[in-house]
Amino acid sequence: PICMSGASRREETTAAHGARWMAMAMIAVGAFNYGYALLLTHLLSVGAYSTFAAGQGLLLWASTMAVVSVPWVLAQALVRARSDAERHSAVRFAKLTSTGGGCIAAVIVGAIATRFAGLPTALALSLSIFVIFIGTTTAGWLQGRERLRTLSILTVADNVLKNGAGIVLVVVARLGDTGALSAFGIGALAILVRWPRTPRGDGRSWLAALANRDLWHRTVAVAGAQGLVSLFVVVDVVLVALLPGSRALAASYQVSAAISRVPLYFAGAVATAFFPSLSRRATGGMIAARAMRMYAAMALPAAIVLATVPGPVLALMLPSQYGPAASLLRYTAVTGLAAGGITLVVAFFQAVNDYSVLWWLGGGLVGYIGALVVGWRADGITGLAAGGALAAAVS
């Protein structure tokens, strides 16, 4: 019992150390993302910004599945592997599934994007999604080896490159929302710098990796769960772009939703750091409790600040046409906090291969979408925001 307790403490300490690195990276990424989004409100027209925000929502939905389905399955396989052969097979599987998943996601996202954007913008979004998927193998390899400092540095580099490319494409090349969305794919190239290498094998080794039923089962289950989780984050942003009404109001909601995503960065950082330890131990209650305390300590104060930010302060950062965003933040801050909590709790279940939570997620998502529609019919954008906050908290 003493040895088990000591092992638990060491794993908890390692995970907490990694969580701090990832949290710092996510804070930096969040700051850069907010600066990028706020700058685009000045550089793009309201219509172009609304298209960009809807495309970013789709990108977030697809990339949320990408950055956990492949990496988390690979990380779990690496910490549980008993030989180098098993590790190499898991990496080959990740490379194949990330490529195939990227192709499928690019087609789906591109088809949806054509409903609210032109063909060049839809193609730029599809290509960005594909590159992001390819880079997930690197993330999983570093996560499984618990090299979270390197992963955090690459994550920040990805974001810096994305922001720089986006500004150049929008300001210099004058590509508008197409350039702003293309930048996500350019930034993702930074992750490919550390793409893991595997020993050169023949076709049979690749086919054997692809035929691993256990990895397929976990990949499908993780992707399904994270697909549902990510819909809590993006369905409202895409929905307001499709609903009839003022584009300025829709864009104001999208801005407030983007600002309120801070807790999601914290949830992602904590989940990424603690997932390997939770996967290694069947009884990780102590580690899970530490993870939840870290999330609450970071995310709850951030949500309170966002919900209570004075209107004049926000007016200094946003153009006048986004004025309604200040009143919407009190609702979207709750939605962001709840979505981050959902993300973290689902990660606990996935770490121990328990997917019974899918039924709860499905029911919660149906209620969430219903609340958005009912709220919009009752009181427009404000009603949609309030309905979403209530349903997300209940979920």
Coordinates of C-alpha atoms in Angstrom, one line a residue:
P1 CA 0.0 0.0 0.0
I2 CA 2.8 2.4 0.8
C3 CA 4.4 1.7 -2.6
M4 CA 1.1 2.2 -4.4
S5 CA 0.6 5.5 -2.5
G6 CA 4.1 6.7 -3.5
A7 CA 3.5 5.7 -7.1
S8 CA 0.2 7.6 -7.1
R9 CA 1.9 10.7 -5.7
R10 CA 4.7 10.6 -8.3
E11 CA 2.2 10.2 -11.1
E12 CA 0.1 13.0 -9.7
T13 CA 3.1 15.2 -9.4
T14 CA 4.2 14.4 -13.0
A15 CA 0.8 15.1 -14.3
A16 CA 0.4 18.3 -12.4
H17 CA 3.8 19.5 -13.7
G18 CA 2.8 18.8 -17.2
A19 CA -0.6 20.5 -16.6
R20 CA 1.2 23.6 -15.6
W21 CA 3.3 23.7 -18.8
M22 CA 0.2 23.0 -20.9
A23 CA -1.8 25.6 -19.0
M24 CA 0.9 28.2 -19.6
A25 CA 0.9 27.3 -23.3
M26 CA -2.9 27.5 -23.4
I27 CA -3.0 30.9 -21.7
A28 CA -0.5 32.1 -24.3
V29 CA -2.5 30.5 -27.1
G30 CA -5.7 32.0 -25.7
A31 CA -4.2 35.5 -25.5
F32 CA -2.9 35.2 -29.1
N33 CA -6.3 33.9 -30.3
Y34 CA -8.2 36.7 -28.6
G35 CA -5.8 39.3 -30.0
Y36 CA -6.2 37.7 -33.5
A37 CA -10.0 37.6 -33.2
L38 CA -10.3 41.1 -31.9
L39 CA -7.9 42.4 -34.6
L40 CA -10.0 40.7 -37.3
T41 CA -13.1 42.6 -36.1
H42 CA -11.3 45.7 -37.2
L43 CA -9.8 44.3 -40.4
L44 CA -12.8 42.4 -41.7
S45 CA -16.3 43.6 -42.5
V46 CA -19.1 42.3 -40.3
G47 CA -20.3 39.9 -43.0
A48 CA -16.7 38.6 -43.5
Y49 CA -16.1 38.2 -39.8
S50 CA -19.4 36.3 -39.4
T51 CA -18.2 33.9 -42.1
F52 CA -14.8 33.6 -40.5
A53 CA -16.4 32.9 -37.1
A54 CA -18.7 30.2 -38.5
G55 CA -15.7 28.6 -40.3
Q56 CA -13.6 28.8 -37.1
G57 CA -16.5 27.1 -35.3
L58 CA -16.4 24.2 -37.8
L59 CA -12.7 24.1 -37.6
L60 CA -12.9 23.9 -33.8
W61 CA -15.4 21.1 -34.0
A62 CA -13.3 19.0 -36.3
S63 CA -10.0 19.8 -34.6
T64 CA -11.4 19.0 -31.2
M65 CA -12.0 15.5 -32.3
A66 CA -8.7 15.4 -34.1
V67 CA -6.6 16.5 -31.1
V68 CA -8.0 13.9 -28.8
S69 CA -9.2 10.9 -30.9
V70 CA -5.8 10.1 -32.5
P71 CA -3.4 11.6 -29.8
W72 CA -5.2 10.2 -26.8
V73 CA -5.5 6.7 -28.3
L74 CA -1.8 6.8 -29.2
A75 CA -0.8 8.2 -25.8
Q76 CA -2.8 5.5 -24.1
A77 CA -1.3 2.8 -26.3
L78 CA 2.2 4.1 -25.6
V79 CA 1.9 4.1 -21.8
R80 CA 0.4 0.6 -21.8
A81 CA 2.7 -0.9 -24.4
R82 CA 4.9 -3.8 -23.3
S83 CA 7.4 -3.8 -26.2
D84 CA 8.9 -1.6 -28.8
A85 CA 7.0 -3.5 -31.5
E86 CA 3.7 -2.5 -29.8
R87 CA 4.8 1.1 -29.7
H88 CA 5.8 1.2 -33.3
S89 CA 2.6 -0.4 -34.4
A90 CA 0.6 2.2 -32.4
V91 CA 2.5 5.0 -34.1
R92 CA 1.8 3.5 -37.5
F93 CA -1.8 3.2 -36.7
A94 CA -2.0 6.9 -35.6
K95 CA -0.3 8.0 -38.9
L96 CA -2.8 6.1 -41.0
T97 CA -5.9 7.1 -39.0
S98 CA -4.9 10.7 -38.8
T99 CA -4.5 10.8 -42.6
G100 CA -7.7 9.0 -43.3
G101 CA -9.6 11.0 -40.7
G102 CA -8.2 14.2 -42.1
C103 CA -9.6 13.4 -45.5
I104 CA -13.0 12.6 -44.2
A105 CA -13.2 15.7 -42.0
A106 CA -12.0 17.9 -44.8
V107 CA -14.8 16.7 -47.1
I108 CA -17.5 17.1 -44.4
V109 CA -16.4 20.5 -43.2
G110 CA -16.0 21.8 -46.7
A111 CA -19.5 20.7 -47.7
I112 CA -21.0 22.4 -44.7
A113 CA -19.0 25.5 -45.3
T114 CA -20.4 26.0 -48.8
R115 CA -23.7 26.8 -47.1
F116 CA -22.4 30.1 -45.7
A117 CA -19.2 30.8 -47.6
G118 CA -17.8 30.8 -51.1
L119 CA -15.9 27.9 -52.7
P120 CA -12.4 29.4 -52.1
T121 CA -13.1 29.8 -48.4
A122 CA -14.6 26.3 -48.1
L123 CA -11.5 24.8 -49.8
A124 CA -9.1 26.8 -47.5
L125 CA -11.0 25.5 -44.5
S126 CA -10.9 21.9 -45.7
L127 CA -7.1 22.1 -46.3
S128 CA -6.5 23.6 -42.9
I129 CA -8.5 20.7 -41.3
F130 CA -6.4 18.1 -43.1
V131 CA -3.1 19.6 -42.0
I132 CA -4.3 19.8 -38.4
F133 CA -5.3 16.1 -38.5
I134 CA -1.9 15.0 -39.8
G135 CA -0.2 16.8 -36.9
T136 CA -2.2 14.9 -34.3
T137 CA 0.2 12.0 -34.4
T138 CA 3.0 14.3 -33.1
A139 CA 0.8 15.4 -30.3
G140 CA -0.1 11.9 -29.2
W141 CA 3.5 10.7 -29.4
L142 CA 4.7 13.6 -27.2
Q143 CA 1.8 13.1 -24.8
G144 CA 2.4 9.4 -24.4
R145 CA 6.0 10.0 -23.7
E146 CA 4.9 12.7 -21.2
R147 CA 7.1 15.3 -23.0
L148 CA 4.5 18.0 -22.4
R149 CA 7.0 20.9 -22.2
T150 CA 7.9 20.2 -25.9
L151 CA 4.3 19.8 -26.8
S152 CA 3.5 23.1 -25.1
I153 CA 6.3 24.9 -27.0
L154 CA 5.1 23.5 -30.3
T155 CA 1.5 24.5 -29.5
V156 CA 2.6 28.1 -28.9
A157 CA 4.7 28.1 -32.1
D158 CA 1.7 26.8 -34.1
N159 CA -0.4 29.7 -32.8
V160 CA 2.2 32.4 -33.4
L161 CA 2.8 31.2 -37.0
K162 CA -1.0 31.1 -37.6
N163 CA -1.6 34.6 -36.3
G164 CA 1.4 36.0 -38.4
A165 CA 0.2 34.2 -41.5
G166 CA -3.4 35.3 -41.0
I167 CA -2.5 39.0 -40.7
V168 CA -0.3 38.9 -43.8
L169 CA -3.0 37.1 -45.8
V170 CA -5.7 39.5 -44.7
V171 CA -3.8 42.8 -44.7
V172 CA -1.2 42.3 -47.5
A173 CA -2.8 39.7 -49.8
R174 CA -6.3 41.0 -49.0
L175 CA -7.8 37.6 -49.0
G176 CA -10.4 38.4 -46.3
D177 CA -12.0 35.5 -44.5
T178 CA -10.4 33.0 -46.8
G179 CA -6.9 34.2 -45.7
A180 CA -7.9 34.3 -42.1
L181 CA -9.0 30.6 -42.2
S182 CA -6.1 29.5 -44.4
A183 CA -3.8 30.6 -41.6
F184 CA -4.9 27.8 -39.3
G185 CA -3.4 25.2 -41.7
I186 CA -0.2 27.2 -42.1
G187 CA 0.2 27.3 -38.3
A188 CA -0.4 23.6 -38.0
L189 CA 2.8 23.0 -40.1
A190 CA 4.8 23.8 -36.9
I191 CA 3.6 20.6 -35.2
L192 CA 4.9 18.5 -38.1
V193 CA 8.5 19.4 -37.2
R194 CA 8.5 16.6 -34.6
W195 CA 6.5 14.0 -36.5
P196 CA 7.6 10.7 -35.0
R197 CA 9.6 8.3 -37.0
T198 CA 9.1 4.6 -37.1
P199 CA 11.5 1.8 -38.3
R200 CA 11.1 1.2 -42.0
G201 CA 8.7 -1.7 -42.4
D202 CA 7.1 -3.6 -45.2
G203 CA 3.4 -3.5 -46.2
R204 CA 2.6 -6.2 -43.7
S205 CA 3.6 -4.1 -40.7
W206 CA 1.4 -1.2 -41.8
L207 CA -1.5 -3.6 -42.5
A208 CA -1.0 -5.2 -39.1
A209 CA -1.2 -1.8 -37.5
L210 CA -4.3 -1.0 -39.4
A211 CA -6.0 -4.3 -38.4
N212 CA -5.6 -3.7 -34.7
R213 CA -9.2 -4.0 -33.5
D214 CA -8.5 -2.7 -30.0
L215 CA -7.0 0.5 -31.3
W216 CA -9.9 0.9 -33.8
H217 CA -12.5 0.4 -31.0
R218 CA -10.8 3.0 -28.8
T219 CA -10.4 5.4 -31.7
V220 CA -14.1 5.2 -32.7
A221 CA -15.2 5.5 -29.1
V222 CA -13.0 8.5 -28.3
A223 CA -13.9 10.2 -31.6
G224 CA -17.6 9.7 -30.9
A225 CA -17.4 11.1 -27.4
Q226 CA -15.3 14.1 -28.4
G227 CA -17.5 14.7 -31.4
L228 CA -20.4 15.1 -29.0
V229 CA -18.4 17.2 -26.6
S230 CA -17.2 19.6 -29.4
L231 CA -20.7 20.2 -30.5
F232 CA -21.4 21.9 -27.2
V233 CA -18.7 24.3 -28.2
V234 CA -19.5 25.1 -31.8
V235 CA -23.1 24.4 -32.6
D236 CA -24.3 27.7 -31.3
V237 CA -21.7 29.7 -33.3
V238 CA -22.6 27.9 -36.5
L239 CA -26.3 28.0 -35.8
V240 CA -26.5 31.8 -35.5
A241 CA -24.8 32.1 -38.9
L242 CA -27.5 30.0 -40.5
L243 CA -30.5 31.5 -38.7
P244 CA -32.3 34.5 -40.3
G245 CA -31.7 37.9 -38.7
S246 CA -29.2 40.7 -38.3
R247 CA -25.7 39.7 -39.3
A248 CA -24.4 42.3 -36.8
L249 CA -26.2 40.6 -33.9
A250 CA -25.0 37.2 -35.1
A251 CA -21.4 38.4 -35.2
S252 CA -21.8 40.0 -31.8
Y253 CA -22.8 36.6 -30.3
Q254 CA -20.0 34.9 -32.1
V255 CA -17.5 37.4 -30.7
S256 CA -18.9 36.9 -27.1
A257 CA -18.7 33.1 -27.6
A258 CA -15.1 33.3 -28.7
I259 CA -14.1 35.4 -25.8
S260 CA -15.8 33.0 -23.4
R261 CA -13.8 29.9 -24.5
V262 CA -11.1 30.6 -21.9
P263 CA -12.2 27.6 -19.6
L264 CA -11.9 25.3 -22.6
Y265 CA -8.2 26.0 -22.9
F266 CA -7.7 25.2 -19.2
A267 CA -9.8 22.0 -19.6
G268 CA -7.7 20.9 -22.6
A269 CA -4.5 21.6 -20.8
V270 CA -5.5 19.6 -17.6
A271 CA -7.0 16.7 -19.6
T272 CA -3.9 16.4 -21.9
A273 CA -1.5 16.3 -18.9
F274 CA -3.5 14.0 -16.7
F275 CA -4.8 11.5 -19.3
P276 CA -1.6 9.3 -19.5
S277 CA -1.6 8.9 -15.7
L278 CA -5.3 8.2 -15.6
S279 CA -4.9 5.6 -18.4
R280 CA -2.0 3.9 -16.6
R281 CA -3.9 3.3 -13.4
A282 CA -7.3 1.7 -13.1
T283 CA -8.1 3.5 -9.9
G284 CA -7.3 7.2 -10.5
G285 CA -9.8 8.8 -8.2
M286 CA -7.1 10.8 -6.4
I287 CA -5.5 12.0 -9.7
A288 CA -8.9 12.8 -11.2
A289 CA -9.8 14.9 -8.1
R290 CA -6.5 16.8 -8.4
A291 CA -7.3 17.5 -12.1
M292 CA -10.8 18.8 -11.3
R293 CA -9.4 21.1 -8.5
M294 CA -6.8 22.5 -11.0
Y295 CA -9.5 23.2 -13.5
A296 CA -11.8 24.8 -11.0
A297 CA -9.0 27.0 -9.6
M298 CA -8.2 28.3 -13.1
A299 CA -11.5 28.3 -15.0
L300 CA -14.0 29.5 -12.4
P301 CA -12.3 32.9 -11.7
A302 CA -11.8 33.4 -15.5
A303 CA -15.5 32.8 -16.1
I304 CA -16.5 35.2 -13.3
V305 CA -14.3 37.9 -14.8
L306 CA -15.8 37.4 -18.2
A307 CA -19.3 37.4 -17.0
T308 CA -18.9 40.7 -15.1
V309 CA -16.6 42.6 -17.5
P310 CA -17.9 46.2 -17.8
G311 CA -19.4 47.3 -21.1
P312 CA -17.1 50.3 -21.5
V313 CA -14.0 48.1 -21.1
L314 CA -15.3 45.8 -23.9
A315 CA -16.2 48.8 -26.0
L316 CA -12.5 49.8 -26.0
M317 CA -11.6 46.5 -27.7
L318 CA -14.4 46.0 -30.1
P319 CA -15.8 48.2 -32.9
S320 CA -19.2 49.8 -32.1
Q321 CA -21.2 47.4 -34.3
Y322 CA -20.3 44.6 -31.8
G323 CA -21.9 46.5 -28.9
P324 CA -24.4 43.7 -28.0
A325 CA -21.5 41.3 -27.2
A326 CA -21.1 42.9 -23.7
S327 CA -24.6 41.9 -22.6
L328 CA -24.3 38.4 -24.1
L329 CA -21.1 37.6 -22.2
R330 CA -22.9 36.9 -18.9
Y331 CA -24.5 33.9 -20.7
T332 CA -21.7 32.7 -22.9
A333 CA -19.3 32.7 -19.9
V334 CA -21.5 30.1 -18.2
T335 CA -21.6 28.1 -21.4
G336 CA -17.8 28.1 -21.7
L337 CA -17.3 27.1 -18.1
A338 CA -19.8 24.2 -18.4
A339 CA -18.4 23.0 -21.7
G340 CA -14.9 22.9 -20.2
G341 CA -16.2 20.9 -17.3
I342 CA -17.9 18.4 -19.7
T343 CA -14.7 18.1 -21.6
L344 CA -12.7 17.2 -18.5
V345 CA -15.2 14.7 -17.0
V346 CA -15.5 12.9 -20.3
A347 CA -11.7 12.6 -20.4
F348 CA -11.9 10.8 -17.0
F349 CA -14.3 8.2 -18.4
Q350 CA -12.2 7.7 -21.6
A351 CA -9.0 7.1 -19.6
V352 CA -10.5 4.0 -18.2
N353 CA -12.3 2.9 -21.4
D354 CA -15.7 3.6 -19.9
Y355 CA -18.0 5.0 -22.6
S356 CA -21.3 4.8 -20.7
V357 CA -21.1 8.6 -20.6
L358 CA -22.0 8.7 -24.3
W359 CA -25.7 8.3 -23.4
W360 CA -25.6 11.2 -21.0
L361 CA -23.7 13.3 -23.6
G362 CA -26.2 12.5 -26.3
G363 CA -29.2 13.4 -24.2
G364 CA -27.5 16.6 -23.0
L365 CA -26.7 17.6 -26.5
V366 CA -30.3 17.2 -27.7
G367 CA -31.5 19.3 -24.8
Y368 CA -28.8 21.9 -25.6
I369 CA -29.7 22.3 -29.2
G370 CA -33.4 22.4 -28.3
A371 CA -32.7 25.1 -25.7
L372 CA -30.8 27.2 -28.3
V373 CA -33.7 27.0 -30.8
V374 CA -36.4 27.7 -28.1
G375 CA -34.4 30.6 -26.7
W376 CA -34.0 32.1 -30.2
R377 CA -37.7 31.9 -30.9
A378 CA -38.5 33.4 -27.5
D379 CA -36.1 36.4 -27.5
G380 CA -33.8 36.3 -30.5
I381 CA -30.0 36.2 -29.9
T382 CA -30.3 37.0 -26.2
G383 CA -32.8 34.1 -25.7
L384 CA -30.5 31.8 -27.6
A385 CA -27.6 32.8 -25.3
A386 CA -29.6 32.3 -22.2
G387 CA -31.0 29.0 -23.3
G388 CA -27.6 27.7 -24.2
A389 CA -26.1 28.7 -20.9
L390 CA -28.9 27.0 -18.9
A391 CA -28.8 23.8 -21.0
A392 CA -25.0 23.5 -20.9
A393 CA -24.9 23.9 -17.1
V394 CA -27.6 21.2 -16.8
S395 CA -25.6 18.9 -19.1

